[in-house]
Amino acid sequence: MNVLWIYAHPEARSLNGALRDEGLRTLTGLGHRHRQSDLYAMGWNAVVDHADFDQDPDTRLVVGAESKRAYESGGLSADIRREHEKIDWADTIVFQFPLWWFGMPAILKGWFDRVFVKGFAYGVREPNGRTARYGAGTLAGKRAMIIVTAGGGESAFSPRGINGDLDELLFPIQHGTFWYAGLTVLPPLAVFGADRLSEADYEAAAEALRERLQTLDDTPAIAYRKQNTGDYDDDHVLLPDRAAGQRGLSVHRVPQA
Amino acid sequence: MNVLWIYAHPEARSLNGALRDEGLRTLTGLGHRHRQSDLYAMGWNAVVDHADFDQDPDTRLVVGAESKRAYESGGLSADIRREHEKIDWADTIVFQFPLWWFGMPAILKGWFDRVFVKGFAYGVREPNGRTARYGAGTLAGKRAMIIVTAGGGESAFSPRGINGDLDELLFPIQHGTFWYAGLTVLPPLAVFGADRLSEADYEAAAEALRERLQTLDDTPAIAYRKQNTGDYDDDHVLLPDRAAGQRGLSVHRVPQA
């Protein structure tokens, strides 16, 4: 298996750095190939701008249209094209980051903003003319998984915890980005209380990580609903008889037996 | 009233640029003072790093601890201190951005990552020793409001729309960031179908914006629950008799009569 590991933490001498090293060692031991995008080490530019598209800075920037033109003409900047080449190579993409303000660090958000351009990750059509997204698209067949550390304790991220349920906090990433672009989404691995792990806590986290990597092939994916297979109406609203009477982000999962 | 307007779009000649200009004109007409952080125009650095904290790059970076030390000693970088000074001045902060991958553009996420440091926006205690957050904290008394544009249509962001309910997509920002830091949260103003507005659509959006700015004082805030006033247990889980039997992000609002 080919695994691309996207790492978004400023400090290698950290819990995240230790888990990253453990993860890459484990993949090697399992006989998988891996490549890495260590965003801080690469000095990754997080900010979408004219330069991404080889566009005259005096021209009005319409990001979607301009990104599609540059993607199709080979005019995207070299750093973006290198990430596309890594994604093309990968079967599975791991995104590892600390939860900052209940989301990704800006350097990782900027990876999606700049790399997931129109034509590459969205804005394509199926043969029947429907827009290919949410379970379909150019990245379909590849898998994505989040590894996230959080300072807060697990209870605060539970279904009635004050921070919000972790799965719902990650919805814009897992559903709105991964699934939107066609990626199959594996459940996240979360390490809570990250600022005060004991050695035993760290060992438990490393063991959980190893187990997730050993079972990459078998772990059931999150069963998000597809857009174009009959669950949604033409306005992209869930049909009344699906998750009948319910609302909230969880309605977008297929109920499991 | 003193209004700080944080603008995070790369192109002034855009729907967002036109709405920003309309908004600032309206504030002036109402007799309010305003200041702006036009993040692209400022060349805002989105990425947390040693340099934020005047720290030797060879020292291990522990972001929370280091940011608090630098904040308290006056050692934060000048661009961060300028934003703190603007926030101190403001009664209300408006955050305007296009929804990219169901979240903020990286340049704005990096504004929160770098400006909302420990000691300034979190990590402070109430006199009784409890951590001041979610409805309490150093920024309490100030208000925040999102103005967001989205390419998709309104139905796709409705409570059962495929993108997820807009209020729940914004939960990490409105609840996990604004409310966490003590800010009072005004309902967002959203403009849907942003890539294909007619002139009449634009006029309607501009009118909605003017109305929201005229009623800044009177608009009821989102009634998120406070952490430290009896709704949550000591593990920060909502008490069973609040929103009994329910789960999902909406349980963190006080039910309205």
PDB file of C-alpha atoms in Angstrom, chain A residues 38-137:
ATOM      1  CA  ASP A  38       5.865  17.692   6.734  1.00  0.00           C
ATOM      2  CA  LEU A  39       4.238  21.059   6.141  1.00  0.00           C
ATOM      3  CA  TYR A  40       6.261  23.104   8.623  1.00  0.00           C
ATOM      4  CA  ALA A  41       9.539  21.504   7.531  1.00  0.00           C
ATOM      5  CA  MET A  42       8.625  22.217   3.891  1.00  0.00           C
ATOM      6  CA  GLY A  43       7.839  25.855   4.678  1.00  0.00           C
ATOM      7  CA  TRP A  44       4.457  25.258   3.048  1.00  0.00           C
ATOM      8  CA  ASN A  45       2.760  28.447   1.844  1.00  0.00           C
ATOM      9  CA  ALA A  46      -0.741  28.410   3.353  1.00  0.00           C
ATOM     10  CA  VAL A  47      -2.278  31.301   1.429  1.00  0.00           C
ATOM     11  CA  VAL A  48      -4.119  31.094  -1.909  1.00  0.00           C
ATOM     12  CA  ASP A  49      -3.000  33.919  -4.187  1.00  0.00           C
ATOM     13  CA  HIS A  50      -2.436  34.903  -7.823  1.00  0.00           C
ATOM     14  CA  ALA A  51       0.959  33.219  -7.777  1.00  0.00           C
ATOM     15  CA  ASP A  52      -0.692  29.799  -7.411  1.00  0.00           C
ATOM     16  CA  PHE A  53      -2.176  30.193 -10.862  1.00  0.00           C
ATOM     17  CA  ASP A  54       0.643  31.923 -12.741  1.00  0.00           C
ATOM     18  CA  GLN A  55      -1.749  34.851 -13.061  1.00  0.00           C
ATOM     19  CA  ASP A  56      -0.972  38.523 -13.560  1.00  0.00           C
ATOM     20  CA  PRO A  57      -1.549  40.110 -10.112  1.00  0.00           C
ATOM     21  CA  ASP A  58      -3.447  42.954 -11.761  1.00  0.00           C
ATOM     22  CA  THR A  59      -6.057  40.574 -13.167  1.00  0.00           C
ATOM     23  CA  ARG A  60      -9.191  40.048 -11.123  1.00  0.00           C
ATOM     24  CA  LEU A  61      -8.818  36.756  -9.212  1.00  0.00           C
ATOM     25  CA  VAL A  62     -11.814  34.402  -9.367  1.00  0.00           C
ATOM     26  CA  VAL A  63     -10.380  31.499  -7.394  1.00  0.00           C
ATOM     27  CA  GLY A  64     -12.493  28.590  -8.655  1.00  0.00           C
ATOM     28  CA  ALA A  65     -12.326  29.468 -12.341  1.00  0.00           C
ATOM     29  CA  GLU A  66      -8.677  30.472 -12.247  1.00  0.00           C
ATOM     30  CA  SER A  67      -7.622  27.339 -10.375  1.00  0.00           C
ATOM     31  CA  LYS A  68      -9.382  25.111 -12.915  1.00  0.00           C
ATOM     32  CA  ARG A  69      -7.751  26.927 -15.832  1.00  0.00           C
ATOM     33  CA  ALA A  70      -4.317  26.642 -14.235  1.00  0.00           C
ATOM     34  CA  TYR A  71      -4.843  22.985 -13.314  1.00  0.00           C
ATOM     35  CA  GLU A  72      -5.895  22.028 -16.818  1.00  0.00           C
ATOM     36  CA  SER A  73      -3.131  24.003 -18.522  1.00  0.00           C
ATOM     37  CA  GLY A  74      -0.359  22.784 -16.202  1.00  0.00           C
ATOM     38  CA  GLY A  75       0.049  26.318 -14.857  1.00  0.00           C
ATOM     39  CA  LEU A  76      -0.311  25.621 -11.141  1.00  0.00           C
ATOM     40  CA  SER A  77       2.703  26.515  -9.025  1.00  0.00           C
ATOM     41  CA  ALA A  78       5.306  23.784  -8.578  1.00  0.00           C
ATOM     42  CA  ASP A  79       4.596  23.183  -4.881  1.00  0.00           C
ATOM     43  CA  ILE A  80       0.954  22.418  -5.629  1.00  0.00           C
ATOM     44  CA  ARG A  81       1.857  20.117  -8.530  1.00  0.00           C
ATOM     45  CA  ARG A  82       4.230  18.163  -6.269  1.00  0.00           C
ATOM     46  CA  GLU A  83       1.380  17.528  -3.825  1.00  0.00           C
ATOM     47  CA  HIS A  84      -0.864  16.371  -6.678  1.00  0.00           C
ATOM     48  CA  GLU A  85       1.803  13.914  -7.743  1.00  0.00           C
ATOM     49  CA  LYS A  86       2.017  12.519  -4.195  1.00  0.00           C
ATOM     50  CA  ILE A  87      -1.772  12.186  -3.981  1.00  0.00           C
ATOM     51  CA  ASP A  88      -1.889  10.424  -7.356  1.00  0.00           C
ATOM     52  CA  TRP A  89       0.702   7.966  -5.998  1.00  0.00           C
ATOM     53  CA  ALA A  90      -1.103   7.298  -2.704  1.00  0.00           C
ATOM     54  CA  ASP A  91      -3.793   4.735  -1.878  1.00  0.00           C
ATOM     55  CA  THR A  92      -4.298   6.183   1.611  1.00  0.00           C
ATOM     56  CA  ILE A  93      -3.687   9.682   2.977  1.00  0.00           C
ATOM     57  CA  VAL A  94      -3.154  10.257   6.711  1.00  0.00           C
ATOM     58  CA  PHE A  95      -3.667  13.784   8.047  1.00  0.00           C
ATOM     59  CA  GLN A  96      -2.032  14.355  11.435  1.00  0.00           C
ATOM     60  CA  PHE A  97      -2.527  17.598  13.333  1.00  0.00           C
ATOM     61  CA  PRO A  98      -3.180  19.134  16.729  1.00  0.00           C
ATOM     62  CA  LEU A  99      -6.704  20.512  17.126  1.00  0.00           C
ATOM     63  CA  TRP A 100      -6.312  24.303  17.280  1.00  0.00           C
ATOM     64  CA  TRP A 101      -9.501  26.265  17.897  1.00  0.00           C
ATOM     65  CA  PHE A 102     -11.456  23.098  17.072  1.00  0.00           C
ATOM     66  CA  GLY A 103     -10.020  22.855  13.586  1.00  0.00           C
ATOM     67  CA  MET A 104      -6.845  22.356  11.592  1.00  0.00           C
ATOM     68  CA  PRO A 105      -3.790  24.562  12.028  1.00  0.00           C
ATOM     69  CA  ALA A 106      -3.819  27.201   9.268  1.00  0.00           C
ATOM     70  CA  ILE A 107      -0.880  25.578   7.487  1.00  0.00           C
ATOM     71  CA  LEU A 108      -3.003  22.464   6.893  1.00  0.00           C
ATOM     72  CA  LYS A 109      -6.170  24.394   5.997  1.00  0.00           C
ATOM     73  CA  GLY A 110      -4.022  26.151   3.429  1.00  0.00           C
ATOM     74  CA  TRP A 111      -2.904  22.795   2.064  1.00  0.00           C
ATOM     75  CA  PHE A 112      -6.536  22.001   1.228  1.00  0.00           C
ATOM     76  CA  ASP A 113      -7.270  25.540   0.003  1.00  0.00           C
ATOM     77  CA  ARG A 114      -4.310  25.410  -2.411  1.00  0.00           C
ATOM     78  CA  VAL A 115      -4.053  21.713  -3.369  1.00  0.00           C
ATOM     79  CA  PHE A 116      -7.739  20.741  -3.676  1.00  0.00           C
ATOM     80  CA  VAL A 117      -8.298  22.963  -6.715  1.00  0.00           C
ATOM     81  CA  LYS A 118     -11.198  22.858  -9.134  1.00  0.00           C
ATOM     82  CA  GLY A 119     -10.749  20.089 -11.669  1.00  0.00           C
ATOM     83  CA  PHE A 120      -8.476  18.114  -9.339  1.00  0.00           C
ATOM     84  CA  ALA A 121     -10.699  17.646  -6.268  1.00  0.00           C
ATOM     85  CA  TYR A 122     -14.082  19.090  -7.273  1.00  0.00           C
ATOM     86  CA  GLY A 123     -15.988  20.651 -10.137  1.00  0.00           C
ATOM     87  CA  VAL A 124     -16.061  17.529 -12.317  1.00  0.00           C
ATOM     88  CA  ARG A 125     -19.104  15.759 -13.790  1.00  0.00           C
ATOM     89  CA  GLU A 126     -20.254  12.186 -13.992  1.00  0.00           C
ATOM     90  CA  PRO A 127     -21.088  10.757 -17.443  1.00  0.00           C
ATOM     91  CA  ASN A 128     -24.782  11.433 -16.736  1.00  0.00           C
ATOM     92  CA  GLY A 129     -24.027  15.149 -16.288  1.00  0.00           C
ATOM     93  CA  ARG A 130     -24.471  15.276 -12.504  1.00  0.00           C
ATOM     94  CA  THR A 131     -21.752  16.926 -10.464  1.00  0.00           C
ATOM     95  CA  ALA A 132     -19.485  14.238  -9.017  1.00  0.00           C
ATOM     96  CA  ARG A 133     -19.169  14.937  -5.312  1.00  0.00           C
ATOM     97  CA  TYR A 134     -19.945  13.418  -1.913  1.00  0.00           C
ATOM     98  CA  GLY A 135     -18.791   9.862  -2.477  1.00  0.00           C
ATOM     99  CA  ALA A 136     -17.869  10.354  -6.117  1.00  0.00           C
ATOM    100  CA  GLY A 137     -15.194  12.336  -7.910  1.00  0.00           C
TER     101      GLY A 137
END
